[in-house]
Coordinates of C-alpha atoms in Angstrom, one line a residue:
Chain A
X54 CA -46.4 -13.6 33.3
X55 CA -43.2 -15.3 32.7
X56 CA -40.0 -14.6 33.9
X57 CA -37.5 -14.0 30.7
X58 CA -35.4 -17.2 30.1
X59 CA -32.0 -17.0 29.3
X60 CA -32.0 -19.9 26.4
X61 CA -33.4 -17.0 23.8
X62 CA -30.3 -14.8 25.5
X63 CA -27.8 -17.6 24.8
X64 CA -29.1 -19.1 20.9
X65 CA -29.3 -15.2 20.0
X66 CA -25.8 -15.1 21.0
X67 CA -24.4 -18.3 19.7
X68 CA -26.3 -18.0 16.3
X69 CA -25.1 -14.6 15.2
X70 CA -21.9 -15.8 16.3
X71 CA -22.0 -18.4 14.1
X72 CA -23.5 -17.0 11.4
X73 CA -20.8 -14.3 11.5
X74 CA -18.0 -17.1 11.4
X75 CA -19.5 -18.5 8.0
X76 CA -20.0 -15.1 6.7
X77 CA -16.2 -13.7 7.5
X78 CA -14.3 -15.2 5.2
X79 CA -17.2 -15.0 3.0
X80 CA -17.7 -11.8 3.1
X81 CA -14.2 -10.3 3.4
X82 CA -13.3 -12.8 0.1
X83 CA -16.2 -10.9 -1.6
X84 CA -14.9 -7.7 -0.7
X85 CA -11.3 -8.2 -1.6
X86 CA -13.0 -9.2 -4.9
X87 CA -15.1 -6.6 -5.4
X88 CA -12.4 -4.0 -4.1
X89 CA -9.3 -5.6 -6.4
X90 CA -10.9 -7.3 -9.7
X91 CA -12.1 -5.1 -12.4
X92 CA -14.6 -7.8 -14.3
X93 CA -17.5 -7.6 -16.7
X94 CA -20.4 -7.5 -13.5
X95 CA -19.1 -6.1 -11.4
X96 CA -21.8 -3.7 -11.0
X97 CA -24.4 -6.5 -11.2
X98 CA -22.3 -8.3 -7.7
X99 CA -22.0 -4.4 -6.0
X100 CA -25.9 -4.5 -6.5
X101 CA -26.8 -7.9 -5.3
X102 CA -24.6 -8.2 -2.2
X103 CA -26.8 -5.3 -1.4
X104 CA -30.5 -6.8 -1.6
X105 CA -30.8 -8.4 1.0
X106 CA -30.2 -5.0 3.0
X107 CA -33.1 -3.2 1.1
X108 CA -35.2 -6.0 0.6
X109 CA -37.8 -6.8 3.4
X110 CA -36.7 -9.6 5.3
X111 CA -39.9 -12.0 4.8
X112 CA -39.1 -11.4 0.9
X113 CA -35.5 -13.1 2.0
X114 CA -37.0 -15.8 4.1
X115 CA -39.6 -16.4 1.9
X116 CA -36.7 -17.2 -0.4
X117 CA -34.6 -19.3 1.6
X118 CA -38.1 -21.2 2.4
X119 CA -38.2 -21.6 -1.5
X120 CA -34.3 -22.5 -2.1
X121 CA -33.9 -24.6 1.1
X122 CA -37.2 -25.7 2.3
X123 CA -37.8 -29.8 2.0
X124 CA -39.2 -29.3 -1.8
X125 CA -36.0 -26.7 -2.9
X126 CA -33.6 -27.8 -4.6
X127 CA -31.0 -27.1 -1.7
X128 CA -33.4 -28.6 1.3
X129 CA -34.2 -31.5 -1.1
X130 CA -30.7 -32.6 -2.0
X131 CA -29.9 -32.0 1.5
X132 CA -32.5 -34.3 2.6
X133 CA -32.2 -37.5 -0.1
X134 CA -27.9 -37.3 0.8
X135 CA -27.1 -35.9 4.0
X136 CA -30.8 -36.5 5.7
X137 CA -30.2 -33.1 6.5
X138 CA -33.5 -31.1 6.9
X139 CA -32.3 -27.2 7.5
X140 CA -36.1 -25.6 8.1
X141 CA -37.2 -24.9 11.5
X142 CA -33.8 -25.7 13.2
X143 CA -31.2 -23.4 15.0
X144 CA -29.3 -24.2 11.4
X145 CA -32.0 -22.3 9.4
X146 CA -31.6 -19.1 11.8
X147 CA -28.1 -18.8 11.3
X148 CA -28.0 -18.9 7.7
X149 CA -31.0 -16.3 8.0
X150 CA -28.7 -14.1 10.0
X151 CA -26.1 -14.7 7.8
X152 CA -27.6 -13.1 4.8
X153 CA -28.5 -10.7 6.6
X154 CA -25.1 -9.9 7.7
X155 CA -23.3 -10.0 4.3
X156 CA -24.3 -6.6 2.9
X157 CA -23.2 -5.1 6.3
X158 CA -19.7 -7.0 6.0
X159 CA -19.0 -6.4 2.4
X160 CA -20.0 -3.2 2.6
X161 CA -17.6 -1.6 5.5
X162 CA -14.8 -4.0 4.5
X163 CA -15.1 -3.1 0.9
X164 CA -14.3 0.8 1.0
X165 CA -11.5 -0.3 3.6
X166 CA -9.5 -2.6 1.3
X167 CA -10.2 0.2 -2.0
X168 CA -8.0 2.3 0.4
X169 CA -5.0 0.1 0.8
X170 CA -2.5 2.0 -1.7
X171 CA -1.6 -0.5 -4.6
X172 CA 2.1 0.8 -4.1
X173 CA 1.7 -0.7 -0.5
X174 CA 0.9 -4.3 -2.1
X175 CA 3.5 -3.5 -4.6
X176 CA 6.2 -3.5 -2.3
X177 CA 4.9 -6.7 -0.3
X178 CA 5.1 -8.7 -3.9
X179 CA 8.8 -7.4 -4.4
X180 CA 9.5 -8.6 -0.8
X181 CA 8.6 -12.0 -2.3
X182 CA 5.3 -12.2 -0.5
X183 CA 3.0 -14.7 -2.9
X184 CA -0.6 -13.2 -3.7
X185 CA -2.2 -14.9 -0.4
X186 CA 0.6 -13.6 1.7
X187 CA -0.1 -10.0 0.7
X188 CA -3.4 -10.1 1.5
X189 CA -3.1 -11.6 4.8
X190 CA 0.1 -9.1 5.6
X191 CA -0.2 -6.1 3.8
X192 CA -3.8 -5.8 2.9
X193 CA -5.6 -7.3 5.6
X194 CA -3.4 -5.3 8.5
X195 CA -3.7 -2.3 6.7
X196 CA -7.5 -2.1 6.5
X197 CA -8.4 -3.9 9.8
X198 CA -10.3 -1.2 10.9
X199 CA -13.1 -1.4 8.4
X200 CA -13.0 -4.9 8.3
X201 CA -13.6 -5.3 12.2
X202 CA -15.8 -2.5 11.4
X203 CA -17.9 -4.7 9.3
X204 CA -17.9 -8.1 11.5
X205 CA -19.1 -5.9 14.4
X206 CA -21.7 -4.4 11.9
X207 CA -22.3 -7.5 10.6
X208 CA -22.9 -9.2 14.2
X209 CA -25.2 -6.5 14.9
X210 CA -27.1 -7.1 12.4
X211 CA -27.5 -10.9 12.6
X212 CA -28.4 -10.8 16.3
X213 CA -31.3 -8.7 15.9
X214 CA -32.7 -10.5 12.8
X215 CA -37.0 -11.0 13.0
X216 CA -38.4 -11.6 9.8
X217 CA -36.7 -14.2 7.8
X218 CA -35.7 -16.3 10.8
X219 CA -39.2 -16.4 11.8
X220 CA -40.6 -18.2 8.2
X221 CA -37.5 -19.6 7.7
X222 CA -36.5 -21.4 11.5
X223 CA -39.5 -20.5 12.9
X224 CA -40.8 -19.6 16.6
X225 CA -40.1 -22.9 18.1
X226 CA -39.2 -22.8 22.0
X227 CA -36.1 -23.2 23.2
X228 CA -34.8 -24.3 20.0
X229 CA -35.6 -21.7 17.3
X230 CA -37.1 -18.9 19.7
X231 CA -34.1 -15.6 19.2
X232 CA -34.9 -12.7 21.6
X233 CA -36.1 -11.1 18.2
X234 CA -38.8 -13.6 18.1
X235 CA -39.6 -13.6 22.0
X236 CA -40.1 -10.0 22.0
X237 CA -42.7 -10.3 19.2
X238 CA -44.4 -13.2 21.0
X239 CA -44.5 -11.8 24.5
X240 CA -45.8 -8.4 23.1
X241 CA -48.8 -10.5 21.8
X242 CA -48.6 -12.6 24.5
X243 CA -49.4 -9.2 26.5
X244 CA -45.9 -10.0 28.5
X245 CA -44.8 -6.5 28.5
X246 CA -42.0 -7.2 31.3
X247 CA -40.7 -9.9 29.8
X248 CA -40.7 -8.7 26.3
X249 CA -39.1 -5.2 27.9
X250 CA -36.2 -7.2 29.6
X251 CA -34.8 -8.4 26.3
X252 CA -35.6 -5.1 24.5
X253 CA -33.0 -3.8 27.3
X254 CA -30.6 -6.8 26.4
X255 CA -30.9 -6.2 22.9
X256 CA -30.6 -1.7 22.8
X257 CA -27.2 -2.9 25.3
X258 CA -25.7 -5.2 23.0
X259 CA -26.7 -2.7 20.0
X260 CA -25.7 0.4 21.7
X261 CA -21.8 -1.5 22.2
X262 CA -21.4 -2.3 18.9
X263 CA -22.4 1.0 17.6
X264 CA -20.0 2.3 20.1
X265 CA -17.4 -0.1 18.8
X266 CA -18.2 0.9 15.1
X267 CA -17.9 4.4 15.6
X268 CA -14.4 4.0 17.4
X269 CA -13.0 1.6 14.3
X270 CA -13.9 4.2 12.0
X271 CA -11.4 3.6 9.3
X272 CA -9.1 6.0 9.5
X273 CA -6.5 6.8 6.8
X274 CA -2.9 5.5 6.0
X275 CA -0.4 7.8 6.0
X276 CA 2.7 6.0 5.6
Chain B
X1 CA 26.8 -10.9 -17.5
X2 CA 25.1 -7.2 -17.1
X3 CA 23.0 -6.2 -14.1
X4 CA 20.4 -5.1 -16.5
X5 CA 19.0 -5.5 -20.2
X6 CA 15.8 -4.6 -21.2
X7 CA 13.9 -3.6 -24.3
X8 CA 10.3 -3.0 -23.5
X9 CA 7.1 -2.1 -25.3
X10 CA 4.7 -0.8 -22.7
X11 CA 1.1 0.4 -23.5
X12 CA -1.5 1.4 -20.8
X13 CA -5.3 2.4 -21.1
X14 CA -6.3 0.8 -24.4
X15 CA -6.4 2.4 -27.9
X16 CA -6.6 6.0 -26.6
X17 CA -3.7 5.3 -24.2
X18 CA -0.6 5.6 -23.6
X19 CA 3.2 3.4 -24.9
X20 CA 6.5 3.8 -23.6
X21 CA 9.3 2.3 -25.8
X22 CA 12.4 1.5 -23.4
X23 CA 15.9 0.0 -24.1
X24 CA 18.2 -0.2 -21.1
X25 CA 21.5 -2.0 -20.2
X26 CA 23.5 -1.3 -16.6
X27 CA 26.1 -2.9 -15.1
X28 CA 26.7 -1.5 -11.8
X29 CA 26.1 1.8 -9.6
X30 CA 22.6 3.5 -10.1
X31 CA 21.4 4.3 -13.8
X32 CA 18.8 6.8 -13.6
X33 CA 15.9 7.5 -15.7
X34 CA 15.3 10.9 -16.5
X35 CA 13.0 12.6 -18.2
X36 CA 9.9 14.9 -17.2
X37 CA 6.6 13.6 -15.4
X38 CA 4.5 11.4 -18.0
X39 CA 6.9 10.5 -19.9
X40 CA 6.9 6.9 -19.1
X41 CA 9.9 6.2 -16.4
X42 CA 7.6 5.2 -13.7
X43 CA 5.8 2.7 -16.0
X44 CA 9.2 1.2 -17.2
X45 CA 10.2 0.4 -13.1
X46 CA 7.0 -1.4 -12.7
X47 CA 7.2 -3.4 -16.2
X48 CA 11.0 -3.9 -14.4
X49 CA 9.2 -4.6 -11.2
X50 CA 6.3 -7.2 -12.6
X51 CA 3.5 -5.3 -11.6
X52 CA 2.7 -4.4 -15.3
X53 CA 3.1 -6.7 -18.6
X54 CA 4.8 -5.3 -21.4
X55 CA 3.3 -5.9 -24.4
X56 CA 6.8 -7.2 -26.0
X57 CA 10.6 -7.1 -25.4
X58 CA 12.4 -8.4 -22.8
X59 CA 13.9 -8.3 -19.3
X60 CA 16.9 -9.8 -18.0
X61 CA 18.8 -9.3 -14.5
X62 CA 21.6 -10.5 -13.6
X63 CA 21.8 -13.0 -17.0
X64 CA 17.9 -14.5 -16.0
X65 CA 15.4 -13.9 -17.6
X66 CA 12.6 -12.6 -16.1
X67 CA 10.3 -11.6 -19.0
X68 CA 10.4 -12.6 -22.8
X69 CA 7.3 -11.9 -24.7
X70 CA 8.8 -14.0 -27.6
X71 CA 9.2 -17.1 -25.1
X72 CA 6.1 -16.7 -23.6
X73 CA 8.0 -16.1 -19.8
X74 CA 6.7 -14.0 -17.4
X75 CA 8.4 -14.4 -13.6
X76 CA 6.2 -12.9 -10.9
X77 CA 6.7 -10.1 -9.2
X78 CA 7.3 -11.7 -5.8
X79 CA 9.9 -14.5 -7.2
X80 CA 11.9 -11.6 -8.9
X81 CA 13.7 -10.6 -6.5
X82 CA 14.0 -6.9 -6.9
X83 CA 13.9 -4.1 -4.2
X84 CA 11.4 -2.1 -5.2
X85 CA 10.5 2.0 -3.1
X86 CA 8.2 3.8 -4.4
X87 CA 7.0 7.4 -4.3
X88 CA 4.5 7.3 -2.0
X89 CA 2.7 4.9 0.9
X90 CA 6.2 3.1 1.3
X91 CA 5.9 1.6 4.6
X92 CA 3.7 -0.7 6.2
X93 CA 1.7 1.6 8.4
X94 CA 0.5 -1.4 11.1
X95 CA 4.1 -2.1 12.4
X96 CA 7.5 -0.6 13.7
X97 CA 10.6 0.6 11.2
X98 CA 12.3 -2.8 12.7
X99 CA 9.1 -4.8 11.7
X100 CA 9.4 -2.7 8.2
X101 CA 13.1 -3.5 7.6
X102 CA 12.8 -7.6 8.5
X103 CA 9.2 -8.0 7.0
X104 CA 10.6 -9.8 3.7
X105 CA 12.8 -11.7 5.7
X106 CA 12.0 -15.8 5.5
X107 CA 9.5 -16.3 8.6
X108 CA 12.4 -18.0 10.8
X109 CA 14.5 -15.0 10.8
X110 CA 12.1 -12.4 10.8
X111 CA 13.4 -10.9 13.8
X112 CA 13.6 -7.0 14.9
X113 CA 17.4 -7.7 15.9
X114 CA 18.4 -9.8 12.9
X115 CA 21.9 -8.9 11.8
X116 CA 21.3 -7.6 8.7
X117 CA 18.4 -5.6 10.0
X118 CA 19.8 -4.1 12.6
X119 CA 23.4 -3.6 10.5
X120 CA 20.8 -1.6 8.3
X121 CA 19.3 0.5 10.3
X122 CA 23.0 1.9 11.7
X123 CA 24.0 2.4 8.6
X124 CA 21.0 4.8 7.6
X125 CA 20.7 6.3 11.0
X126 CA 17.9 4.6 12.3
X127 CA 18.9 2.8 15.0
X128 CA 16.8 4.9 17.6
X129 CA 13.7 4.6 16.0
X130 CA 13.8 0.6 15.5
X131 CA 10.2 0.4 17.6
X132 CA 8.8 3.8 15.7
X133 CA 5.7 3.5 14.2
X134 CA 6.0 4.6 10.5
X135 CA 3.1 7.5 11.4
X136 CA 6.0 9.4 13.8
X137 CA 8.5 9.4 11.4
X138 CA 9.3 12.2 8.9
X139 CA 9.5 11.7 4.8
X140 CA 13.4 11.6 4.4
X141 CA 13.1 8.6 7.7
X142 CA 10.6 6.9 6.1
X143 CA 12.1 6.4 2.4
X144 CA 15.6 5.4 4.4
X145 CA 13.2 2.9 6.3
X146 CA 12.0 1.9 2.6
X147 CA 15.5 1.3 1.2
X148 CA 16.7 -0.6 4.5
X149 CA 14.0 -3.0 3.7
X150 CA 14.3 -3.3 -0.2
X151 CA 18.1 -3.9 0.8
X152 CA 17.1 -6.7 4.0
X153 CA 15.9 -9.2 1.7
X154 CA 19.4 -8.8 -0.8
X155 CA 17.9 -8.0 -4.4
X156 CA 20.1 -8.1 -7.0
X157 CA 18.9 -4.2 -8.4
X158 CA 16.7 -2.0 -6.5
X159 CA 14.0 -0.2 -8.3
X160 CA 13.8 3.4 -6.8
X161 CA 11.0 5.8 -8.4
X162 CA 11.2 9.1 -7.2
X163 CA 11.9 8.3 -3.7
X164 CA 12.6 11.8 -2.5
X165 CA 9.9 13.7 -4.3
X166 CA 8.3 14.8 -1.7
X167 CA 10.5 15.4 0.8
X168 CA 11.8 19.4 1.4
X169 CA 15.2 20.3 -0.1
X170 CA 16.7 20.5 3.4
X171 CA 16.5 17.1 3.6
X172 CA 17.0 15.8 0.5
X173 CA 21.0 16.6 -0.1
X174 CA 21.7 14.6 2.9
X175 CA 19.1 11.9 2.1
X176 CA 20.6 11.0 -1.7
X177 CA 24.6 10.7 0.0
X178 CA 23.1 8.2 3.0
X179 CA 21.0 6.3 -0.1
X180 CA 24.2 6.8 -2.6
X181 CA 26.3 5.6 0.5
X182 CA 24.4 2.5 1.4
X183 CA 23.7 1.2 -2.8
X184 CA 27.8 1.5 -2.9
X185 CA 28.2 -0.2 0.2
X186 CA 26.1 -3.1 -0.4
X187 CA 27.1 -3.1 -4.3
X188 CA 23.7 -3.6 -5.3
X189 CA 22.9 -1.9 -8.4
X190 CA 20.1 0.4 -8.8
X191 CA 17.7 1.5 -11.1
X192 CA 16.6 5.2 -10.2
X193 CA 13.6 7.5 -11.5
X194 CA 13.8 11.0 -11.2
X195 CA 12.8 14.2 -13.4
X196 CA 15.0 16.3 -11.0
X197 CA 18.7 17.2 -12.5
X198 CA 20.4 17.8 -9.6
X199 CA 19.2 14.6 -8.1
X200 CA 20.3 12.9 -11.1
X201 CA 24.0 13.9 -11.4
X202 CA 24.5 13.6 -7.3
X203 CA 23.0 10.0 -7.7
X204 CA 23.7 8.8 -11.6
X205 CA 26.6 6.5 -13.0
X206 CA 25.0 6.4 -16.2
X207 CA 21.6 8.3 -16.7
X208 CA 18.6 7.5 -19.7
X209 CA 16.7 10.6 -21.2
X210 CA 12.9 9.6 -21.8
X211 CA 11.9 12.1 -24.7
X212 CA 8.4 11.4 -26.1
X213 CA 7.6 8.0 -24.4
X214 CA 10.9 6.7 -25.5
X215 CA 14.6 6.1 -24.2
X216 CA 16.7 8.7 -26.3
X217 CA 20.0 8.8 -25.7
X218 CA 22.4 7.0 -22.7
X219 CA 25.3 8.8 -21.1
X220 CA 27.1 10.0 -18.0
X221 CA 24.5 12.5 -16.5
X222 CA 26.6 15.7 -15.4
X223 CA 27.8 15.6 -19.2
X224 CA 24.2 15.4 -20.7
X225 CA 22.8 17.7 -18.3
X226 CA 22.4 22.0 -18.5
X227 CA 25.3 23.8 -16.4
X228 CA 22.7 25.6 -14.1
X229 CA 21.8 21.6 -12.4
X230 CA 25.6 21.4 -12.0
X231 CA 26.1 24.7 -10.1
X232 CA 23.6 24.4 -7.7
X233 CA 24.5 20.8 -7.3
X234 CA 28.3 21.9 -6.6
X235 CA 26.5 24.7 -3.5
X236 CA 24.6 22.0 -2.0
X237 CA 27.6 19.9 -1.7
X238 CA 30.4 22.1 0.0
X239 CA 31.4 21.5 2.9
X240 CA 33.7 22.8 5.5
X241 CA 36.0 20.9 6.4
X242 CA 38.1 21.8 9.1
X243 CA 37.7 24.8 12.1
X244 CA 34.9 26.7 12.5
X245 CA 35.5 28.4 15.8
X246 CA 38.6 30.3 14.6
X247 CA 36.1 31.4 11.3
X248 CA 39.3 30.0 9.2
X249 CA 39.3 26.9 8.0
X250 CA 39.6 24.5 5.0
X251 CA 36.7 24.3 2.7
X252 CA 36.7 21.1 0.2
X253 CA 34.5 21.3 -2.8
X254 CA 33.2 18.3 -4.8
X255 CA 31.6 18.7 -8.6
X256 CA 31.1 15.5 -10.3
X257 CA 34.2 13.5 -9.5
X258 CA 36.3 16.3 -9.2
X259 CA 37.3 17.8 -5.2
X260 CA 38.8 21.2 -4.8
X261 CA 40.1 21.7 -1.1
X262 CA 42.0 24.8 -0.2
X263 CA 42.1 27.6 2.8
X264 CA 38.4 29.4 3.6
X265 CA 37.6 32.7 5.4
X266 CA 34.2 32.4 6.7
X267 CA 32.9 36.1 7.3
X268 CA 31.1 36.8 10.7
X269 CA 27.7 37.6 11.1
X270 CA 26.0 34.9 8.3
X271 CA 24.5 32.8 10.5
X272 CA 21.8 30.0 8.7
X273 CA 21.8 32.5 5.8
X274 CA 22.7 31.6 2.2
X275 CA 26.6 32.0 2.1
X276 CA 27.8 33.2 -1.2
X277 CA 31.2 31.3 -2.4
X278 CA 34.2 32.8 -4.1
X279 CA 36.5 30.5 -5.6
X280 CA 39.8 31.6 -7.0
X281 CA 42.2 29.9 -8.4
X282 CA 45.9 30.8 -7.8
X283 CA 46.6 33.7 -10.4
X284 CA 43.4 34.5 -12.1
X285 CA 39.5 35.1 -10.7
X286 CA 36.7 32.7 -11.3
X287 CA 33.2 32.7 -9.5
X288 CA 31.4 30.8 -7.7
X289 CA 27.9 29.6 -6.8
X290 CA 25.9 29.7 -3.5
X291 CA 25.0 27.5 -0.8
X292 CA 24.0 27.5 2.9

């Protein structure tokens, strides 16, 4: 038996933070969009920011193994320019948790900025405010509350991510290995203790954001 | 060089949908728009506003253009510079009235106690709810809160559509003179939607009738409007003047531009109730209407 190690602890941390830093202004952009633009696809967007919540995630890593791996055409361009190779690094889990965490992210932010009244964002433009200004003024403070929703979601989800890290970054120790991936191996590894201590870590951290979620519960505006 | 020229073409939802045709000149005070829901005065503010595109016509403030469908110019909204309040969701709920009134201030003098905010907010009462939230105040504080700010930033016309629809009658008599008040002391002219007759001869210069999506006819408002708006508009404005403790006193009357003042005896017993008003005139009998 091994005593848990707090390097899965800390990567599990630092790569859903990450991964929710490049998927913030992703997915908020995406929401605004969705929420504000009447296009031709629309629908067709709504559906595929969802996929990768209904889709299992080895059908997701097994795509990002296609699209990035050494022979995609991502991981290969990567490789002949930048000598970048993505697969089986830290890299590869964050962008697994990443898409992961977009359909929570767009999906809680989305319904919050629908609900900012247009007459709201009317007023802002006659104050002068430019089309960036409203949104980060009028529409952005007005529906905090599902967009903080949505990175807290969002976080949520990319910390507890399994399946597409593991065939996309792998199970490498102490540089791939997520508390995800440690549970699985120390189950199999018949480490029960060890395997239990981050299942506690993980229902904790879980358990606070749900808590957190539930209190940001968009509420509605009234003025 | 008029405040205001326009002649619009406005169409909304497609072939099925719906055109307004508008033609409007003002110079100063408030022109309203009148005419009865649907019939196209809220969609001429926001063509005036920018937040819709004509189809054709024109739009000039102040001698600039700021739409020609001919010359192909379109100004945006936010480079317009035109006060805009709408009906509803006026305020920004996230921050305080003083926040509110100084939010389209330039970012250096975005203050809560700028000068002009805080000259604003004594002049529609709200000095003691500067560091309100919008969610504590009521809907005749709010839409003063939404003027104040329209007015912060200096427009040269305010856009007002229906700002007092849905605030009770108590409230609204005493709302329209502190909004009437402020547009005359400022001298910014004002643009003013309303399908509500008494609201539109207590605020009006000049008034436009919408009749079938179009601008009808232009006039002064208590002479194109029916006699009944005109009584109950002369009720809600009396007021007594002078001496209340003695029950005698001196009531003054205004209707329209015209202020009869003369001695009052104000019976015991009335309390909050409607008080009915005789007038007489010296030598012959002529009634009155009622007010509170």
């Amino acid at each position: 038996m091994t005593a848990p190690d707090s390097f899965p602890v800390l990567l599990s941390l630092r790569v859903a933070a990450v991964a929710l830093a490049v998927v913030a202004p992703i997915g908020i952009a995406v929401a605004w969009f969705q929420a504000r633009r009447d296009y031709r696809g629309r629908t067709l967007v709504d559906a595929a920011v969802l996929l990768p919540l209904v889709l299992p995630p080895s059908v997701i890593g097994y795509f990002l193994v296609l699209l990035c791996g050494r022979r995609g055409p991502i991981g290969a361009w990567l490789l002949e320019w930048f000598d970048i190779r993505l697969i089986f690094t830290p890299a590869a889990a964050v962008i697994a948790s990443a898409v992961v965490a977009l359909p929570m992210l767009v999906k809680t932010a989305q319904p919050a900025i629908e609900s900012v009244p247009a007459d709201l964002e009317a007023v802002g433009r006659s104050l002068g405010l430019g089309p960036a200004a409203v949104f980060f003024r009028v529409t952005l403070p007005a529906a905090w509350r599902g967009v903080v929703a949505g990175l807290v979601l969002g976080f949520a989800r990319a910390i507890g991510e399994f399946g597409a890290t593991l065939m996309f970054a792998g199970n490498i120790p102490n540089r791939t290995n997520t508390m995800p991936l440690e549970i699985f191996a120390a189950y199999q590894a018949g480490d029960d203790d060890r395997a239990l201590a981050y299942v506690v870590m993980l229902v904790g951290i879980s358990c606070v954001v749900v808590m957190l979620a539930t209190r940001l519960n968009p509420r509605e505006v009234s003025a | 060089m008029s405040a205001l020229e326009a002649r619009l073409t406005i169409a909304v939802g497609g072939a099925d949908g719906f055109s307004v045709e508008a033609d409007l000149a003002h110079d100063r005070g408030v022109l309203v728009l009148f005419g009865p829901s649907g019939s196209g005065k809220s969609l001429t503010l926001q063509a005036l506003a920018g937040l819709i595109r004509p189809q054709r016509g024109f739009v000039r403030v102040g001698g600039e253009t700021l739409f020609d469908s001919d010359r192909r110019i379109d100004v945006p909204t936010h480079r317009r510079r035109l006060g805009y309040v709408p009906q509803h969701h006026s305020l920004f709920p996230f921050c305080s009235v003083a926040r509110n009134v100084s939010f389209g201030l330039p970012r250096r003098e975005r203050r809560d106690d700028h000068p002009r905010v805080k000259r604003l907010l004594e002049e529609l009462g709200l000095a003691h709810l500067a560091g309100a939230r919008p969610a504590s105040l009521s809907g005749g504080e709010r839409q003063r809160v939404a003027l104040a700010r329209a007015l912060a930033v200096e427009p040269r016309l305010v856009l007002l559509d229906e700002p007092f629809s849905s605030i009770d009658g108590e409230g609204r008599g005493a709302l329209r003179e502190a909004v009437r008040a402020t547009l005359d002391r400022h001298g910014t002219p004002a643009v003013f939607v309303t399908h509500d007759a008494e609201e539109a001869i207590a605020l009006g210069d000049r008034m436009v009738r919408y009749r079938r999506g179009a601008t009808a006819e232009t006039g002064d408002p208590s002479a194109m409007l029916p006699m009944a708006a005109r009584l109950s508009l002369c009720a809600e404005r009396v007021r007594v003047v002078t001496d209340s403790a003695a029950h005698d006193g001196e009531i003054e009357i205004a209707l329209d531009n015209a202020r009869l003042r003369g001695p009052a005896t104000v019976l015991p017993g009335a309390g909050a109730a409607p008080v009915r008003l005789h007038l007489r005139r010296a030598g012959d009998q002529k009634g009155g209407g009622e007010g509170r």
